[in-house]
CSV table of N, CA, C and O in Angstrom, one decimal:
chain,number,residue,atom,x,y,z
A,1,MET,N,-11.9,-28.2,9.8
A,1,MET,CA,-10.5,-28.1,9.3
A,1,MET,C,-9.7,-28.1,10.5
A,1,MET,O,-10.0,-27.4,11.5
A,2,SER,N,-8.5,-28.6,10.3
A,2,SER,CA,-7.5,-28.6,11.4
A,2,SER,C,-6.6,-27.4,11.3
A,2,SER,O,-6.6,-26.6,10.3
A,3,ASN,N,-5.8,-27.1,12.4
A,3,ASN,CA,-4.9,-26.0,12.3
A,3,ASN,C,-3.9,-26.1,11.2
A,3,ASN,O,-3.4,-25.2,10.6
A,4,LYS,N,-3.5,-27.5,10.9
A,4,LYS,CA,-2.5,-27.7,9.9
A,4,LYS,C,-3.1,-27.3,8.5
A,4,LYS,O,-2.5,-26.7,7.7
A,5,ASP,N,-4.4,-27.6,8.4
A,5,ASP,CA,-5.1,-27.2,7.1
A,5,ASP,C,-5.1,-25.7,7.0
A,5,ASP,O,-4.8,-25.1,5.9
A,6,ASP,N,-5.4,-25.0,8.1
A,6,ASP,CA,-5.5,-23.6,8.1
A,6,ASP,C,-4.1,-23.0,7.7
A,6,ASP,O,-4.1,-22.0,7.0
A,7,ASP,N,-3.1,-23.6,8.2
A,7,ASP,CA,-1.7,-23.1,7.9
A,7,ASP,C,-1.4,-23.2,6.4
A,7,ASP,O,-0.9,-22.2,5.8
A,8,ILE,N,-1.8,-24.3,5.7
A,8,ILE,CA,-1.6,-24.5,4.3
A,8,ILE,C,-2.5,-23.5,3.5
A,8,ILE,O,-2.0,-22.9,2.6
A,9,ILE,N,-3.7,-23.3,3.9
A,9,ILE,CA,-4.6,-22.4,3.3
A,9,ILE,C,-4.0,-21.0,3.4
A,9,ILE,O,-4.1,-20.2,2.4
A,10,ALA,N,-3.5,-20.6,4.5
A,10,ALA,CA,-3.0,-19.3,4.7
A,10,ALA,C,-1.7,-19.1,3.8
A,10,ALA,O,-1.6,-18.0,3.2
A,11,LEU,N,-0.9,-20.1,3.7
A,11,LEU,CA,0.3,-20.0,2.8
A,11,LEU,C,-0.2,-19.8,1.3
A,11,LEU,O,0.4,-19.0,0.6
A,12,GLU,N,-1.2,-20.6,0.9
A,12,GLU,CA,-1.7,-20.4,-0.5
A,12,GLU,C,-2.2,-19.0,-0.8
A,12,GLU,O,-1.9,-18.4,-1.7
A,13,LYS,N,-3.0,-18.5,0.2
A,13,LYS,CA,-3.5,-17.2,0.1
A,13,LYS,C,-2.4,-16.1,0.0
A,13,LYS,O,-2.4,-15.1,-0.7
A,14,GLN,N,-1.4,-16.4,0.9
A,14,GLN,CA,-0.2,-15.5,1.0
A,14,GLN,C,0.5,-15.4,-0.4
A,14,GLN,O,0.9,-14.4,-0.9
A,15,TYR,N,0.6,-16.6,-1.1
A,15,TYR,CA,1.2,-16.7,-2.4
A,15,TYR,C,0.4,-15.9,-3.4
A,15,TYR,O,1.0,-15.1,-4.1
A,16,PHE,N,-0.8,-16.1,-3.4
A,16,PHE,CA,-1.7,-15.4,-4.3
A,16,PHE,C,-1.7,-13.9,-4.1
A,16,PHE,O,-1.6,-13.0,-5.0
A,17,GLN,N,-1.7,-13.5,-2.8
A,17,GLN,CA,-1.7,-12.0,-2.4
A,17,GLN,C,-0.3,-11.5,-2.9
A,17,GLN,O,-0.3,-10.3,-3.3
A,18,GLY,N,0.8,-12.2,-2.8
A,18,GLY,CA,2.1,-11.8,-3.3
A,18,GLY,C,2.0,-11.5,-4.8
A,18,GLY,O,2.6,-10.5,-5.2
A,19,MET,N,1.2,-12.3,-5.5
A,19,MET,CA,1.0,-12.0,-7.0
A,19,MET,C,0.3,-10.7,-7.2
A,19,MET,O,0.6,-9.9,-8.0
A,20,VAL,N,-0.8,-10.6,-6.4
A,20,VAL,CA,-1.7,-9.3,-6.5
A,20,VAL,C,-0.8,-8.1,-6.3
A,20,VAL,O,-0.8,-7.1,-7.0
A,21,ASP,N,0.0,-8.2,-5.2
A,21,ASP,CA,0.9,-7.1,-4.7
A,21,ASP,C,2.1,-6.9,-5.6
A,21,ASP,O,2.9,-6.1,-5.3
A,22,GLN,N,2.4,-7.9,-6.5
A,22,GLN,CA,3.6,-7.9,-7.3
A,22,GLN,C,4.9,-7.9,-6.4
A,22,GLN,O,5.9,-7.3,-6.6
A,23,ASP,N,4.7,-8.7,-5.3
A,23,ASP,CA,5.8,-8.9,-4.3
A,23,ASP,C,6.7,-10.0,-4.7
A,23,ASP,O,6.4,-11.2,-4.3
A,24,GLN,N,7.7,-9.8,-5.5
A,24,GLN,CA,8.6,-10.8,-5.9
A,24,GLN,C,9.3,-11.6,-4.7
A,24,GLN,O,9.5,-12.8,-4.8
A,25,ALA,N,9.6,-10.9,-3.7
A,25,ALA,CA,10.3,-11.5,-2.6
A,25,ALA,C,9.4,-12.6,-1.9
A,25,ALA,O,9.9,-13.7,-1.6
A,26,ILE,N,8.1,-12.4,-1.7
A,26,ILE,CA,7.3,-13.3,-1.0
A,26,ILE,C,7.0,-14.5,-2.0
A,26,ILE,O,7.0,-15.6,-1.6
A,27,VAL,N,6.8,-14.2,-3.2
A,27,VAL,CA,6.5,-15.3,-4.2
A,27,VAL,C,7.8,-16.2,-4.3
A,27,VAL,O,7.7,-17.4,-4.3
A,28,THR,N,9.0,-15.6,-4.4
A,28,THR,CA,10.2,-16.3,-4.4
A,28,THR,C,10.4,-17.2,-3.1
A,28,THR,O,10.7,-18.4,-3.1
A,29,LYS,N,10.2,-16.5,-2.0
A,29,LYS,CA,10.3,-17.2,-0.7
A,29,LYS,C,9.4,-18.4,-0.5
A,29,LYS,O,9.8,-19.5,0.0
A,30,LEU,N,8.2,-18.3,-1.1
A,30,LEU,CA,7.2,-19.4,-0.9
A,30,LEU,C,7.3,-20.5,-2.0
A,30,LEU,O,6.7,-21.5,-1.9
A,31,THR,N,8.2,-20.3,-3.0
A,31,THR,CA,8.4,-21.2,-4.1
A,31,THR,C,9.6,-22.1,-3.7
A,31,THR,O,10.6,-21.6,-3.4
A,32,ALA,N,9.4,-23.4,-3.9
A,32,ALA,CA,10.5,-24.4,-3.7
A,32,ALA,C,11.7,-24.1,-4.7
A,32,ALA,O,11.4,-23.4,-5.8
A,33,SER,N,12.8,-24.5,-4.4
A,33,SER,CA,14.0,-24.2,-5.2
A,33,SER,C,13.8,-24.8,-6.6
A,33,SER,O,14.3,-24.2,-7.6
A,34,ASP,N,13.2,-25.9,-6.7
A,34,ASP,CA,12.8,-26.5,-8.0
A,34,ASP,C,11.2,-26.7,-8.0
A,34,ASP,O,10.8,-27.4,-7.0
A,35,ALA,N,10.6,-26.2,-8.9
A,35,ALA,CA,9.1,-26.4,-8.9
A,35,ALA,C,8.6,-26.6,-10.3
A,35,ALA,O,9.3,-26.4,-11.3
A,36,ILE,N,7.4,-27.1,-10.3
A,36,ILE,CA,6.7,-27.3,-11.6
A,36,ILE,C,5.4,-26.6,-11.6
A,36,ILE,O,4.6,-26.7,-10.6
A,37,VAL,N,5.1,-25.9,-12.7
A,37,VAL,CA,3.9,-25.1,-12.8
A,37,VAL,C,3.1,-25.6,-14.1
A,37,VAL,O,3.8,-25.7,-15.1
A,38,ALA,N,1.9,-25.9,-14.0
A,38,ALA,CA,1.1,-26.3,-15.2
A,38,ALA,C,-0.2,-25.5,-15.3
A,38,ALA,O,-0.8,-25.2,-14.2
A,39,GLY,N,-0.6,-25.1,-16.5
A,39,GLY,CA,-1.8,-24.4,-16.7
A,39,GLY,C,-2.2,-24.4,-18.1
A,39,GLY,O,-1.7,-25.1,-18.9
A,40,PRO,N,-3.1,-23.5,-18.5
A,40,PRO,CA,-3.5,-23.5,-19.9
A,40,PRO,C,-2.4,-23.2,-21.0
A,40,PRO,O,-2.5,-23.6,-22.1
A,41,GLN,N,-1.3,-22.6,-20.5
A,41,GLN,CA,-0.2,-22.3,-21.4
A,41,GLN,C,0.8,-23.5,-21.5
A,41,GLN,O,1.7,-23.5,-22.2
A,42,GLY,N,0.5,-24.5,-20.7
A,42,GLY,CA,1.4,-25.8,-20.7
A,42,GLY,C,2.1,-25.9,-19.4
A,42,GLY,O,1.6,-25.4,-18.4
A,43,VAL,N,3.2,-26.7,-19.4
A,43,VAL,CA,3.9,-27.1,-18.2
A,43,VAL,C,5.3,-26.6,-18.3
A,43,VAL,O,5.9,-26.6,-19.3
A,44,MET,N,5.9,-26.2,-17.1
A,44,MET,CA,7.3,-25.8,-17.1
A,44,MET,C,7.8,-26.0,-15.7
A,44,MET,O,7.2,-26.0,-14.7
A,45,ALA,N,9.1,-26.3,-15.8
A,45,ALA,CA,9.9,-26.5,-14.5
A,45,ALA,C,10.6,-25.1,-14.3
A,45,ALA,O,11.1,-24.5,-15.2
A,46,VAL,N,10.5,-24.6,-13.1
A,46,VAL,CA,11.1,-23.3,-12.8
A,46,VAL,C,11.9,-23.5,-11.5
A,46,VAL,O,11.6,-24.2,-10.6
A,47,LYS,N,12.9,-22.6,-11.4
A,47,LYS,CA,13.8,-22.4,-10.2
A,47,LYS,C,12.9,-21.4,-9.4
A,47,LYS,O,12.4,-20.4,-9.9
A,48,GLY,N,12.9,-21.6,-8.1
A,48,GLY,CA,12.2,-20.7,-7.2
A,48,GLY,C,12.5,-19.2,-7.4
A,48,GLY,O,11.6,-18.4,-7.4
A,49,ALA,N,13.7,-18.9,-7.6
A,49,ALA,CA,14.1,-17.5,-7.8
A,49,ALA,C,13.5,-16.9,-9.1
A,49,ALA,O,13.2,-15.7,-9.2
A,50,LYS,N,13.2,-17.8,-10.1
A,50,LYS,CA,12.6,-17.3,-11.3
A,50,LYS,C,11.1,-16.9,-11.2
A,50,LYS,O,10.6,-16.2,-12.0
A,51,MET,N,10.4,-17.6,-10.3
A,51,MET,CA,9.0,-17.3,-10.1
A,51,MET,C,8.6,-15.9,-9.9
A,51,MET,O,7.7,-15.3,-10.6
A,52,GLY,N,9.4,-15.2,-9.0
A,52,GLY,CA,9.1,-13.8,-8.8
A,52,GLY,C,9.4,-13.0,-9.9
A,52,GLY,O,8.7,-12.1,-10.3
A,53,GLU,N,10.5,-13.3,-10.6
A,53,GLU,CA,10.9,-12.6,-11.9
A,53,GLU,C,9.8,-12.6,-13.0
A,53,GLU,O,9.6,-11.8,-13.8
A,54,MET,N,9.1,-13.8,-13.0
A,54,MET,CA,8.1,-14.0,-14.0
A,54,MET,C,6.9,-13.1,-14.0
A,54,MET,O,6.2,-12.9,-14.9
A,55,MET,N,6.7,-12.5,-12.8
A,55,MET,CA,5.6,-11.5,-12.7
A,55,MET,C,5.9,-10.1,-13.3
A,55,MET,O,5.0,-9.4,-13.6
A,56,ASP,N,7.1,-9.9,-13.6
A,56,ASP,CA,7.5,-8.6,-14.2
A,56,ASP,C,7.2,-8.5,-15.7
A,56,ASP,O,7.4,-9.4,-16.4
A,57,GLY,N,6.7,-7.3,-16.0
A,57,GLY,CA,6.6,-6.9,-17.5
A,57,GLY,C,5.6,-7.6,-18.2
A,57,GLY,O,5.5,-7.4,-19.5
A,58,GLY,N,4.7,-8.3,-17.7
A,58,GLY,CA,3.7,-9.0,-18.5
A,58,GLY,C,2.5,-8.1,-18.7
A,58,GLY,O,2.4,-7.0,-18.2
A,59,GLU,N,1.7,-8.5,-19.8
A,59,GLU,CA,0.6,-7.7,-20.1
A,59,GLU,C,-0.7,-8.0,-19.3
A,59,GLU,O,-1.7,-7.3,-19.3
A,60,THR,N,-0.6,-9.1,-18.4
A,60,THR,CA,-1.7,-9.4,-17.6
A,60,THR,C,-1.3,-9.4,-16.2
A,60,THR,O,-0.2,-10.0,-15.8
A,61,ALA,N,-2.1,-8.8,-15.2
A,61,ALA,CA,-1.7,-8.8,-13.8
A,61,ALA,C,-2.9,-9.3,-13.0
A,61,ALA,O,-4.1,-8.8,-13.3
A,62,LEU,N,-2.7,-10.1,-12.0
A,62,LEU,CA,-3.7,-10.5,-11.1
A,62,LEU,C,-4.1,-9.4,-10.2
A,62,LEU,O,-3.2,-8.7,-9.6
A,63,LYS,N,-5.4,-9.0,-10.1
A,63,LYS,CA,-5.8,-8.0,-9.3
A,63,LYS,C,-6.6,-8.4,-8.0
A,63,LYS,O,-6.6,-7.7,-7.0
A,64,ALA,N,-7.2,-9.5,-8.0
A,64,ALA,CA,-8.0,-10.0,-6.9
A,64,ALA,C,-8.3,-11.5,-7.1
A,64,ALA,O,-8.3,-12.0,-8.2
A,65,PHE,N,-8.5,-12.2,-5.9
A,65,PHE,CA,-8.9,-13.6,-6.0
A,65,PHE,C,-9.7,-14.0,-4.8
A,65,PHE,O,-9.8,-13.4,-3.8
A,66,GLU,N,-10.5,-15.1,-5.1
A,66,GLU,CA,-11.2,-15.6,-4.0
A,66,GLU,C,-11.3,-17.2,-4.2
A,66,GLU,O,-11.7,-17.6,-5.2
A,67,MET,N,-10.8,-17.9,-3.1
A,67,MET,CA,-10.8,-19.4,-3.1
A,67,MET,C,-12.1,-19.9,-2.5
A,67,MET,O,-12.6,-19.4,-1.5
A,68,ARG,N,-12.6,-21.0,-3.1
A,68,ARG,CA,-13.7,-21.6,-2.7
A,68,ARG,C,-13.6,-23.2,-2.6
A,68,ARG,O,-12.8,-23.6,-3.5
A,69,ASP,N,-14.4,-23.9,-1.9
A,69,ASP,CA,-14.4,-25.3,-1.9
A,69,ASP,C,-13.0,-25.8,-1.7
A,69,ASP,O,-12.4,-26.7,-2.5
A,70,VAL,N,-12.3,-25.4,-0.7
A,70,VAL,CA,-10.9,-25.8,-0.4
A,70,VAL,C,-10.8,-27.1,0.3
A,70,VAL,O,-11.6,-27.4,1.3
A,71,HIS,N,-9.9,-27.9,-0.1
A,71,HIS,CA,-9.6,-29.3,0.4
A,71,HIS,C,-8.1,-29.4,0.6
A,71,HIS,O,-7.3,-28.9,-0.2
A,72,VAL,N,-7.7,-29.9,1.8
A,72,VAL,CA,-6.2,-30.1,2.2
A,72,VAL,C,-6.0,-31.5,2.6
A,72,VAL,O,-6.8,-32.0,3.4
A,73,ILE,N,-5.1,-32.1,2.1
A,73,ILE,CA,-4.7,-33.5,2.6
A,73,ILE,C,-3.2,-33.5,2.9
A,73,ILE,O,-2.4,-32.7,2.3
A,74,PHE,N,-2.8,-34.4,3.7
A,74,PHE,CA,-1.3,-34.5,4.2
A,74,PHE,C,-1.0,-36.0,3.9
A,74,PHE,O,-1.1,-36.8,4.8
A,75,PRO,N,-0.5,-36.3,2.7
A,75,PRO,CA,-0.1,-37.7,2.5
A,75,PRO,C,1.2,-38.1,3.2
A,75,PRO,O,1.4,-39.3,3.3
A,76,ALA,N,1.9,-37.2,3.7
A,76,ALA,CA,3.0,-37.4,4.5
A,76,ALA,C,3.2,-36.3,5.5
A,76,ALA,O,2.6,-35.2,5.2
A,77,GLU,N,3.9,-36.4,6.5
A,77,GLU,CA,4.0,-35.4,7.6
A,77,GLU,C,4.5,-34.1,7.0
A,77,GLU,O,4.2,-33.0,7.4
A,78,ASN,N,5.4,-34.2,6.0
A,78,ASN,CA,6.1,-33.0,5.5
A,78,ASN,C,5.6,-32.6,4.0
A,78,ASN,O,6.1,-31.9,3.3
A,79,VAL,N,4.4,-33.2,3.7
A,79,VAL,CA,3.8,-33.0,2.4
A,79,VAL,C,2.3,-32.6,2.6
A,79,VAL,O,1.6,-33.3,3.2
A,80,ALA,N,1.9,-31.5,1.9
A,80,ALA,CA,0.5,-31.1,1.9
A,80,ALA,C,0.0,-30.8,0.5
A,80,ALA,O,0.8,-30.2,-0.3
A,81,ILE,N,-1.1,-31.2,0.2
A,81,ILE,CA,-1.7,-31.0,-1.2
A,81,ILE,C,-3.0,-30.2,-0.9
A,81,ILE,O,-3.9,-30.7,-0.2
A,82,ILE,N,-3.2,-29.1,-1.6
A,82,ILE,CA,-4.4,-28.3,-1.5
A,82,ILE,C,-5.1,-28.2,-2.8
A,82,ILE,O,-4.3,-28.1,-3.9
A,83,GLY,N,-6.4,-28.3,-2.9
A,83,GLY,CA,-7.1,-28.1,-4.1
A,83,GLY,C,-8.3,-27.3,-3.8
A,83,GLY,O,-8.9,-27.3,-2.7
A,84,TYR,N,-8.7,-26.4,-4.8
A,84,TYR,CA,-9.8,-25.5,-4.6
A,84,TYR,C,-10.2,-24.9,-5.9
A,84,TYR,O,-9.5,-25.0,-7.0
A,85,ASN,N,-11.4,-24.2,-5.9
A,85,ASN,CA,-11.8,-23.4,-7.0
A,85,ASN,C,-11.4,-22.1,-6.7
A,85,ASN,O,-11.5,-21.6,-5.5
A,86,ILE,N,-11.1,-21.3,-7.7
A,86,ILE,CA,-10.5,-19.9,-7.5
A,86,ILE,C,-11.2,-19.0,-8.5
A,86,ILE,O,-11.1,-19.3,-9.7
A,87,GLU,N,-11.8,-17.9,-8.0
A,87,GLU,CA,-12.2,-16.8,-8.9
A,87,GLU,C,-11.1,-15.8,-9.0
A,87,GLU,O,-10.6,-15.3,-7.9
A,88,MET,N,-10.6,-15.4,-10.2
A,88,MET,CA,-9.6,-14.5,-10.3
A,88,MET,C,-10.0,-13.3,-11.2
A,88,MET,O,-10.6,-13.5,-12.2
A,89,ARG,N,-9.6,-12.1,-10.8
A,89,ARG,CA,-9.8,-10.9,-11.6
A,89,ARG,C,-8.5,-10.4,-12.1
A,89,ARG,O,-7.5,-10.2,-11.3
A,90,PHE,N,-8.3,-10.3,-13.4
A,90,PHE,CA,-7.1,-9.9,-14.0
A,90,PHE,C,-7.3,-8.6,-14.7
A,90,PHE,O,-8.4,-8.3,-15.2
A,91,ASP,N,-6.1,-7.8,-14.9
A,91,ASP,CA,-6.1,-6.7,-15.8
A,91,ASP,C,-5.3,-7.2,-17.0
A,91,ASP,O,-4.1,-7.5,-16.8
A,92,HIS,N,-5.9,-7.2,-18.2
A,92,HIS,CA,-5.1,-7.6,-19.4
A,92,HIS,C,-5.2,-6.5,-20.4
A,92,HIS,O,-6.2,-6.2,-21.0
A,93,LYS,N,-4.0,-5.8,-20.5
A,93,LYS,CA,-3.9,-4.7,-21.4
A,93,LYS,C,-5.0,-3.6,-21.2
A,93,LYS,O,-5.6,-3.1,-22.1
A,94,GLY,N,-5.3,-3.4,-19.9
A,94,GLY,CA,-6.3,-2.4,-19.5
A,94,GLY,C,-7.7,-2.9,-19.4
A,94,GLY,O,-8.6,-2.1,-19.1
A,95,GLU,N,-7.9,-4.1,-19.8
A,95,GLU,CA,-9.3,-4.7,-19.8
A,95,GLU,C,-9.4,-5.7,-18.6
A,95,GLU,O,-8.5,-6.4,-18.4
A,96,GLN,N,-10.5,-5.6,-17.9
A,96,GLN,CA,-10.8,-6.5,-16.7
A,96,GLN,C,-11.3,-7.9,-17.4
A,96,GLN,O,-12.1,-7.9,-18.2
A,97,MET,N,-10.7,-8.9,-16.8
A,97,MET,CA,-11.2,-10.3,-17.1
A,97,MET,C,-11.4,-11.0,-15.7
A,97,MET,O,-10.5,-11.0,-14.9
A,98,ASP,N,-12.5,-11.7,-15.7
A,98,ASP,CA,-12.9,-12.5,-14.5
A,98,ASP,C,-12.8,-14.0,-15.0
A,98,ASP,O,-13.6,-14.4,-15.9
A,99,LEU,N,-12.0,-14.8,-14.3
A,99,LEU,CA,-11.9,-16.2,-14.8
A,99,LEU,C,-12.1,-17.1,-13.5
A,99,LEU,O,-11.7,-16.7,-12.4
A,100,VAL,N,-12.4,-18.3,-13.7
A,100,VAL,CA,-12.6,-19.3,-12.7
A,100,VAL,C,-11.8,-20.5,-13.0
A,100,VAL,O,-11.8,-21.0,-14.2
A,101,PHE,N,-11.0,-21.0,-12.1
A,101,PHE,CA,-10.1,-22.2,-12.3
A,101,PHE,C,-10.2,-23.1,-11.2
A,101,PHE,O,-10.7,-22.8,-10.1
A,102,ALA,N,-9.8,-24.4,-11.5
A,102,ALA,CA,-9.7,-25.5,-10.4
A,102,ALA,C,-8.1,-25.5,-10.2
A,102,ALA,O,-7.4,-25.8,-11.2
A,103,ASP,N,-7.6,-25.3,-9.0
A,103,ASP,CA,-6.2,-25.2,-8.7
A,103,ASP,C,-5.9,-26.3,-7.8
A,103,ASP,O,-6.6,-26.6,-6.9
A,104,THR,N,-4.6,-26.7,-7.8
A,104,THR,CA,-4.0,-27.6,-6.9
A,104,THR,C,-2.5,-27.2,-6.7
A,104,THR,O,-1.9,-26.6,-7.6
A,105,SER,N,-2.0,-27.3,-5.5
A,105,SER,CA,-0.6,-27.0,-5.1
A,105,SER,C,-0.1,-28.1,-4.2
A,105,SER,O,-0.9,-28.6,-3.4
A,106,THR,N,1.1,-28.4,-4.3
A,106,THR,CA,1.7,-29.3,-3.4
A,106,THR,C,2.8,-28.6,-2.7
A,106,THR,O,3.8,-27.9,-3.3
A,107,TRP,N,2.7,-28.6,-1.3
A,107,TRP,CA,3.6,-27.9,-0.4
A,107,TRP,C,4.6,-28.9,0.3
A,107,TRP,O,4.0,-29.9,0.7
A,108,ILE,N,5.8,-28.7,0.4
A,108,ILE,CA,6.8,-29.5,1.0
A,108,ILE,C,7.3,-28.8,2.2
A,108,ILE,O,7.8,-27.7,2.0
A,109,LYS,N,7.4,-29.4,3.3
A,109,LYS,CA,8.0,-28.7,4.5
A,109,LYS,C,9.5,-29.2,4.6
A,109,LYS,O,9.8,-30.3,4.7
A,110,GLY,N,10.3,-28.1,4.5
A,110,GLY,CA,11.7,-28.3,4.7
A,110,GLY,C,12.2,-28.1,6.1
A,110,GLY,O,11.3,-28.1,7.0
A,111,GLU,N,13.5,-27.8,6.3
A,111,GLU,CA,13.9,-27.6,7.6
A,111,GLU,C,13.3,-26.4,8.3
A,111,GLU,O,13.1,-26.4,9.5
A,112,ASP,N,13.1,-25.3,7.5
A,112,ASP,CA,12.7,-24.0,8.0
A,112,ASP,C,11.2,-23.7,7.8
A,112,ASP,O,10.6,-23.0,8.6
A,113,ALA,N,10.7,-24.1,6.7
A,113,ALA,CA,9.4,-23.7,6.3
A,113,ALA,C,8.9,-24.5,5.2
A,113,ALA,O,9.4,-25.3,4.6
A,114,TRP,N,7.6,-24.3,4.9
A,114,TRP,CA,6.8,-24.9,3.8
A,114,TRP,C,7.1,-24.1,2.6
A,114,TRP,O,7.1,-22.9,2.6
A,115,THR,N,7.3,-24.8,1.4
A,115,THR,CA,7.4,-24.2,0.1
A,115,THR,C,6.6,-24.9,-0.9
A,115,THR,O,6.3,-26.1,-0.8
A,116,CYS,N,6.1,-24.2,-1.9
A,116,CYS,CA,5.3,-24.8,-3.0
A,116,CYS,C,6.2,-25.4,-4.0
A,116,CYS,O,7.0,-24.7,-4.7
A,117,ALA,N,6.0,-26.7,-4.3
A,117,ALA,CA,6.9,-27.4,-5.3
A,117,ALA,C,6.1,-27.7,-6.6
A,117,ALA,O,6.7,-28.0,-7.6
A,118,GLN,N,4.8,-27.6,-6.5
A,118,GLN,CA,4.0,-27.8,-7.7
A,118,GLN,C,2.7,-27.0,-7.7
A,118,GLN,O,2.1,-27.0,-6.6
A,119,HIS,N,2.3,-26.4,-8.7
A,119,HIS,CA,1.0,-25.7,-8.9
A,119,HIS,C,0.4,-26.0,-10.2
A,119,HIS,O,1.1,-25.9,-11.2
A,120,SER,N,-0.9,-26.3,-10.2
A,120,SER,CA,-1.6,-26.4,-11.5
A,120,SER,C,-2.9,-25.7,-11.5
A,120,SER,O,-3.5,-25.6,-10.4
A,121,GLU,N,-3.3,-25.3,-12.6
A,121,GLU,CA,-4.6,-24.7,-12.7
A,121,GLU,C,-5.3,-25.1,-14.1
A,121,GLU,O,-4.6,-25.2,-15.1
A,122,ALA,N,-6.6,-25.4,-14.0
A,122,ALA,CA,-7.4,-25.8,-15.2
A,122,ALA,C,-8.6,-24.9,-15.2
A,122,ALA,O,-9.2,-24.7,-14.2
A,123,PRO,N,-8.9,-24.3,-16.4
A,123,PRO,CA,-10.1,-23.4,-16.4
A,123,PRO,C,-11.3,-24.2,-16.3
A,123,PRO,O,-11.4,-25.4,-16.6
A,124,ILE,N,-12.3,-23.7,-15.5
A,124,ILE,CA,-13.6,-24.3,-15.3
A,124,ILE,C,-14.5,-23.8,-16.4
A,124,ILE,O,-14.6,-22.6,-16.6
A,125,GLY,N,-15.3,-24.7,-17.0
A,125,GLY,CA,-16.2,-24.3,-18.0
A,125,GLY,C,-15.7,-24.8,-19.4
A,125,GLY,O,-14.7,-25.5,-19.5
A,126,ASP,N,-16.4,-24.4,-20.4
A,126,ASP,CA,-16.1,-24.8,-21.8
A,126,ASP,C,-15.0,-24.0,-22.3
A,126,ASP,O,-15.1,-22.8,-22.6
A,127,PRO,N,-13.7,-24.6,-22.5
A,127,PRO,CA,-12.6,-23.9,-22.9
A,127,PRO,C,-12.7,-23.3,-24.4
A,127,PRO,O,-12.0,-22.5,-24.8
A,128,THR,N,-13.8,-23.8,-25.2
A,128,THR,CA,-13.9,-23.3,-26.5
A,128,THR,C,-14.9,-22.2,-26.6
A,128,THR,O,-15.1,-21.7,-27.7
A,129,GLY,N,-15.5,-21.8,-25.4
A,129,GLY,CA,-16.4,-20.7,-25.4
A,129,GLY,C,-17.7,-21.1,-26.2
A,129,GLY,O,-18.4,-20.2,-26.8
A,130,GLY,N,-18.0,-22.4,-26.3
A,130,GLY,CA,-19.2,-22.9,-27.0
A,130,GLY,C,-19.0,-23.1,-28.4
A,130,GLY,O,-20.0,-23.4,-29.1
A,131,LYS,N,-17.8,-23.0,-28.9
A,131,LYS,CA,-17.5,-23.2,-30.4
A,131,LYS,C,-17.2,-24.6,-30.8
A,131,LYS,O,-17.1,-24.9,-31.9
A,132,ALA,N,-17.1,-25.6,-29.8
A,132,ALA,CA,-16.8,-27.0,-30.2
A,132,ALA,C,-18.1,-27.5,-30.7
A,132,ALA,O,-19.2,-27.3,-30.3
A,133,GLY,N,-17.9,-28.4,-31.6
A,133,GLY,CA,-19.1,-29.0,-32.3
A,133,GLY,C,-19.6,-30.2,-31.7
A,133,GLY,O,-20.5,-30.8,-31.7
């Protein structure tokens, strides 16, 4: 991996650590002013300032994470796309949940810094818990 790859991986880890630490300032700083987030609950467009606020008051909190099988590409000098598998430990209403996702993020380099403009996650495994016929 190149130094550029390492920089993007470090930013992605910093973003997740901000969620673990409930650090609204870092999550807001690392989110583009307009961003798209997609996951099991659907897709939404968000303003960067709202991303930090979305961490407040939920019944589920990220407690730990580990990224694996990380890939980074640069389709343009100011655009980086990172994809990886991630193991996440959550606290949901006092119960521990361990989940595995395949995630991707698109980072855009502005005048001052890289920000995340898109993040998506898909659960790995059978989403029906073996109940599909």
